[in-house]
Coordinates of C-alpha atoms in Angstrom, one line a residue:
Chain A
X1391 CA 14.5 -24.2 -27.8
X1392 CA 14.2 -26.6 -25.0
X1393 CA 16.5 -25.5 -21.9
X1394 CA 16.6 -29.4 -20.8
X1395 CA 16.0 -32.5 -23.1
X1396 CA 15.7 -36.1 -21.8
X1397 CA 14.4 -39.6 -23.5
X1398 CA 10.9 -39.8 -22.1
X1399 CA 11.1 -43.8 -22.7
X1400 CA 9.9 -45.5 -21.4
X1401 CA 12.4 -48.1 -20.1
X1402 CA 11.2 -51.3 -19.0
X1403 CA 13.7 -53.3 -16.8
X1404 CA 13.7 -57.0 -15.4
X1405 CA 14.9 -56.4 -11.6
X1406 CA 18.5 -56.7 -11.1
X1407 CA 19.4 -55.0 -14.5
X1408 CA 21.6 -51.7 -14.5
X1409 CA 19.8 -49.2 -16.7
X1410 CA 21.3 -45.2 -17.8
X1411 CA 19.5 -42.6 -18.5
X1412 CA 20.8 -39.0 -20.6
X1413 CA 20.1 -35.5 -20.4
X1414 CA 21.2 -32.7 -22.1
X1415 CA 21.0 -28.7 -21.3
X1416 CA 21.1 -25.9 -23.9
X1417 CA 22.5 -23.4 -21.7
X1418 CA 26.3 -23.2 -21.5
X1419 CA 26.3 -20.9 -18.1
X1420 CA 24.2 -23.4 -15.7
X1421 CA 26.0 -24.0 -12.8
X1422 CA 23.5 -26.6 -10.6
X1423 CA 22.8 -30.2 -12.3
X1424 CA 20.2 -32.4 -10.1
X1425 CA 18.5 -36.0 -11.0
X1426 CA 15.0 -36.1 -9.0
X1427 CA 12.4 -39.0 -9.0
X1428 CA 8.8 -38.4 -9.1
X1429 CA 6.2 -40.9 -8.4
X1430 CA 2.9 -40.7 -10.3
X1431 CA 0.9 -37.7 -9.0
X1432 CA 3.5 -36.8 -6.2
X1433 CA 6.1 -34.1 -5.9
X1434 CA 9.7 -34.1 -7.4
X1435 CA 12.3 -34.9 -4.8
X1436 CA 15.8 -34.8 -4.5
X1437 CA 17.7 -38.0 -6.0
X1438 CA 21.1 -36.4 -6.4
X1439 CA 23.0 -33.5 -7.2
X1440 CA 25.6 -34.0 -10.4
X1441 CA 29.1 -32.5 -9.9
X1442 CA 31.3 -31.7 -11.9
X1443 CA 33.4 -35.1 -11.1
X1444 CA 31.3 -36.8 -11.3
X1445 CA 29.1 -38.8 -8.3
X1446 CA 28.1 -41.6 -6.7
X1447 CA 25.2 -42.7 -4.1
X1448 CA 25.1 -46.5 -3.6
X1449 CA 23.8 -47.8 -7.1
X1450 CA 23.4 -44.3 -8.1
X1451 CA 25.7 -43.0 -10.3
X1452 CA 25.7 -39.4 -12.5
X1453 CA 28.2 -38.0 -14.5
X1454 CA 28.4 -34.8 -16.1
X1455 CA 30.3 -33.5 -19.3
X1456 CA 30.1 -29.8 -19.4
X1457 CA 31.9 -29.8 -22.8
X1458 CA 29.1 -31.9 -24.3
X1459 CA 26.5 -29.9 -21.9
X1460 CA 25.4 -33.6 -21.2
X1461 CA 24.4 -35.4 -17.3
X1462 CA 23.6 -38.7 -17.1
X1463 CA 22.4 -41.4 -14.5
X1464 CA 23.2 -44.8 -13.8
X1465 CA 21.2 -46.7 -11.7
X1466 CA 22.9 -50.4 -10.8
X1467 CA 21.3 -53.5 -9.6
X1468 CA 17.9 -51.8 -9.9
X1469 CA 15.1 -52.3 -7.6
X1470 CA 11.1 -52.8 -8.0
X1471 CA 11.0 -49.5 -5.9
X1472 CA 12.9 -47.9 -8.3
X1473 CA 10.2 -47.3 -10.7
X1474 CA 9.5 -44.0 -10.8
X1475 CA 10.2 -40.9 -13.3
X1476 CA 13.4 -39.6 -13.4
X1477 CA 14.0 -35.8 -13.9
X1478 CA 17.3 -33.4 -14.8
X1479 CA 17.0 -30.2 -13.7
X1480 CA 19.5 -27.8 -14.2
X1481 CA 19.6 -24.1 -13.1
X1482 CA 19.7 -20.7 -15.6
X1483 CA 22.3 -18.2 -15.4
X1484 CA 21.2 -16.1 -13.0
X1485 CA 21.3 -19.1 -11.0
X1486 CA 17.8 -18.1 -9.5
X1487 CA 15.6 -20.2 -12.4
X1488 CA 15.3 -24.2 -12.7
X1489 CA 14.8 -26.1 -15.4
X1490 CA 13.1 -29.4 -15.8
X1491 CA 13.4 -31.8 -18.5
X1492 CA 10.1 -34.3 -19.4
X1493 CA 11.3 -36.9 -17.2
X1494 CA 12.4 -40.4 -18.2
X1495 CA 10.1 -43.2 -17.1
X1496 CA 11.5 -46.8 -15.4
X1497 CA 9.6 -49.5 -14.7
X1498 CA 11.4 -52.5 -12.7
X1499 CA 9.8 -55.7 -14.0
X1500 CA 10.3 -58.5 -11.3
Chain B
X312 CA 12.1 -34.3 9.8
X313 CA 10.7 -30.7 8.8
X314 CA 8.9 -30.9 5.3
X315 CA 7.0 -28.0 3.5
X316 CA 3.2 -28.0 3.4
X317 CA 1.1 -27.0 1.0
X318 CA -3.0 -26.0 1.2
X319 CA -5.3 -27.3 -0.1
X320 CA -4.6 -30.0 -1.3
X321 CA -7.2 -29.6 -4.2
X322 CA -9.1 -26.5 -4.6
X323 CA -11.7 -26.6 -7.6
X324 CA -12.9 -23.1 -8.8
X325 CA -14.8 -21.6 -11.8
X326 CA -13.0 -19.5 -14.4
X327 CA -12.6 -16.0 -14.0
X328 CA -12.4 -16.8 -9.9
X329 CA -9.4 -15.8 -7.9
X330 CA -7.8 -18.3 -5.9
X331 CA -4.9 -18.4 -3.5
X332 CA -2.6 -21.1 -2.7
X333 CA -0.8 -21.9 0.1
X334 CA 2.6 -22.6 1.4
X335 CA 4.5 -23.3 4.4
X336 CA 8.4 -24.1 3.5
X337 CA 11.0 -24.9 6.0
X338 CA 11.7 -22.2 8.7
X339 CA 14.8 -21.5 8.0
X340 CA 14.9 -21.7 4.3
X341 CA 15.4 -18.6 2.4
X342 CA 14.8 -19.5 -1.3
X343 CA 11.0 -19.7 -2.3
X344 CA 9.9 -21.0 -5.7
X345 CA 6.3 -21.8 -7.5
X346 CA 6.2 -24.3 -10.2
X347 CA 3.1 -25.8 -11.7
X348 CA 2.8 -28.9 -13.6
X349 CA 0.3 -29.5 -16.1
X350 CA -1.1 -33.3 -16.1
X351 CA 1.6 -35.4 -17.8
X352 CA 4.1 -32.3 -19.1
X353 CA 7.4 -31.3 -17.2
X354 CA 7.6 -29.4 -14.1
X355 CA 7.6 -25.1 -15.3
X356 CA 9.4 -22.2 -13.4
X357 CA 7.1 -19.9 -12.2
X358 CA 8.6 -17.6 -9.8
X359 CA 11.3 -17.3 -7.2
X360 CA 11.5 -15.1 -4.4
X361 CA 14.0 -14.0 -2.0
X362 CA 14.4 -11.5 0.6
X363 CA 10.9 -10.6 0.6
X364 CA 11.1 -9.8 -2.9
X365 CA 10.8 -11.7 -6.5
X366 CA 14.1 -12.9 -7.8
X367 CA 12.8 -14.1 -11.4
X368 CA 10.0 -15.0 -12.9
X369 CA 8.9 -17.1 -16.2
X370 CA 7.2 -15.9 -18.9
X371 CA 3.8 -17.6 -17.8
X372 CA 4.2 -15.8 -14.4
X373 CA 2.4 -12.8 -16.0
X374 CA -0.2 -10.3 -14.1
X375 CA -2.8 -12.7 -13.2
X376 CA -0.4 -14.1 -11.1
X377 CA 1.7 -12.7 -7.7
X378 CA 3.0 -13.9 -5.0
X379 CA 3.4 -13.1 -1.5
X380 CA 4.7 -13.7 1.8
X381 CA 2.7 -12.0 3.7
X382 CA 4.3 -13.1 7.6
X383 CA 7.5 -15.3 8.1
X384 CA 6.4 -18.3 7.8
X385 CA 3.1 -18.8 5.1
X386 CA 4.5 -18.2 1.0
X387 CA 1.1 -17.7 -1.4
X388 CA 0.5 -17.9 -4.7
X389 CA -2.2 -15.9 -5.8
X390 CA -4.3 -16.2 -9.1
X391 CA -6.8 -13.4 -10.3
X392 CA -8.7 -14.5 -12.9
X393 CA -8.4 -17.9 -13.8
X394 CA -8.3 -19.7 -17.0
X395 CA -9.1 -23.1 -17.9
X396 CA -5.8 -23.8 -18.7
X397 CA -4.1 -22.8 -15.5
X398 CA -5.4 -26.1 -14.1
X399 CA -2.3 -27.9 -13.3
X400 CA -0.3 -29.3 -10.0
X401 CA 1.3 -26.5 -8.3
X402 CA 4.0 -27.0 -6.0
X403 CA 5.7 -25.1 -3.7
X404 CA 9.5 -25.5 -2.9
X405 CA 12.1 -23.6 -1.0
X406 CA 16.0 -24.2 0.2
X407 CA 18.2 -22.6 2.1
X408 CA 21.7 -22.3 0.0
X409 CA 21.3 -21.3 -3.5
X410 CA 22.0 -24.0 -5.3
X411 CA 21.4 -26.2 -2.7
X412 CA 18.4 -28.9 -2.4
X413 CA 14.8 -27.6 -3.3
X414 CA 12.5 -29.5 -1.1
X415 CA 8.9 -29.9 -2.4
X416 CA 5.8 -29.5 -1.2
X417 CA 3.2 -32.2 -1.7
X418 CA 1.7 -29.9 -4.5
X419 CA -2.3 -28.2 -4.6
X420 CA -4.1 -29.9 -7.7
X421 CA -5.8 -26.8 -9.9
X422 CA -9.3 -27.9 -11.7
X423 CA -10.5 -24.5 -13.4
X424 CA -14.2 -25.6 -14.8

């Protein structure tokens, strides 16, 4: 059973296109949702944390449906610099363990 | 801005060698975390640690690995016997609010020949 599932793509954008990406989680009791980007052969870091209202950050937008144990992230008006992998994480029940999905690859054609 | 560090960078050893990798997260951070990433696969769990103590660990956290912080501000990661197949990125990470945001280190690259 995979804990977090995502489309590995990979999506190819032209710049200036708005592009979404899905995750899912298979555990009911997670509490923390996150999006990170990771560049090729450098660490995760932080995009945005995903709450249950759902959020925004400029042309960053994620949602999450805890009935469909679904997150997903919108990325508007996209940017050559946004190319990059995107990963969900979402945290266990004990709240002390993360989970990563595969990642979902953009790249931002100009 | 403060940022955690991670040494070395790349450590190369030969199987059945111990090595030790090493960690400096954010003073005042209170959640420490290993994770390794194999080369193109997902980021893995390996252990947390919290009040001087482990919080959870994974199922490939097993007795070759352990982990220590062995003075308040350097977090290790210590392999015993290595296998090929614990070459991989490893990277550090630690917070300070649980469920907070887990800062990365810039990862130590793993080559077991």
């Amino acid at each position: 059973r995979k804990e977090v599932e995502q489309d590995p793509g990979p999506f190819n954008v032209p710049e200036g296109a708005t592009v979404a990406f899905n995750c899912t989680y298979s555990n009911s009791a997670s509490q923390s949702f996150f999006w990170y980007r990771q560049d090729c052969r450098k660490e995760p870091k932080l995009l945005m944390s995903v709450y249950s209202s759902g959020n925004e950050d400029g042309r960053f937008t994620a949602q999450l449906n805890r009935a469909s144990q679904y997150i997903s992230l919108l990325i508007r008006d996209s940017k050559l610099s946004d190319s990059a992998t995107y990963l969900c994480v979402v945290n266990g029940d004990t709240g002390n363990q993360f989970y990563f999905g595969t990642g979902t690859s953009l790249t931002v054609i100009p | 801005e403060p940022e955690v560090t991670q040494t070395p960078s790349h450590q190369v050893t030969q199987m059945g060698q111990e090595v030790i990798l090493r960690c400096v997260p954010i003073s005042n951070h209170l959640y420490f975390y290993w994770y390794r990433q194999i080369l193109g696969q997902k980021v893995e769990f390996l252990v947390s640690f919290y009040n001087n103590e482990i919080s959870e660990k994974s199922e490939i956290f097993d007795d070759q690995f352990s982990v220590e912080r062995p003075d308040g501000s350097n977090f290790t990661l210590k392999i015993r016997s290595t296998k090929l197949e614990d070459s991989a990125m490893y990277f550090c990470a630690s917070f300070r609010d649980r469920g907070g945001e887990q800062y990365f280190g810039p990862g130590t690259r793993l080559t077991v020949t």
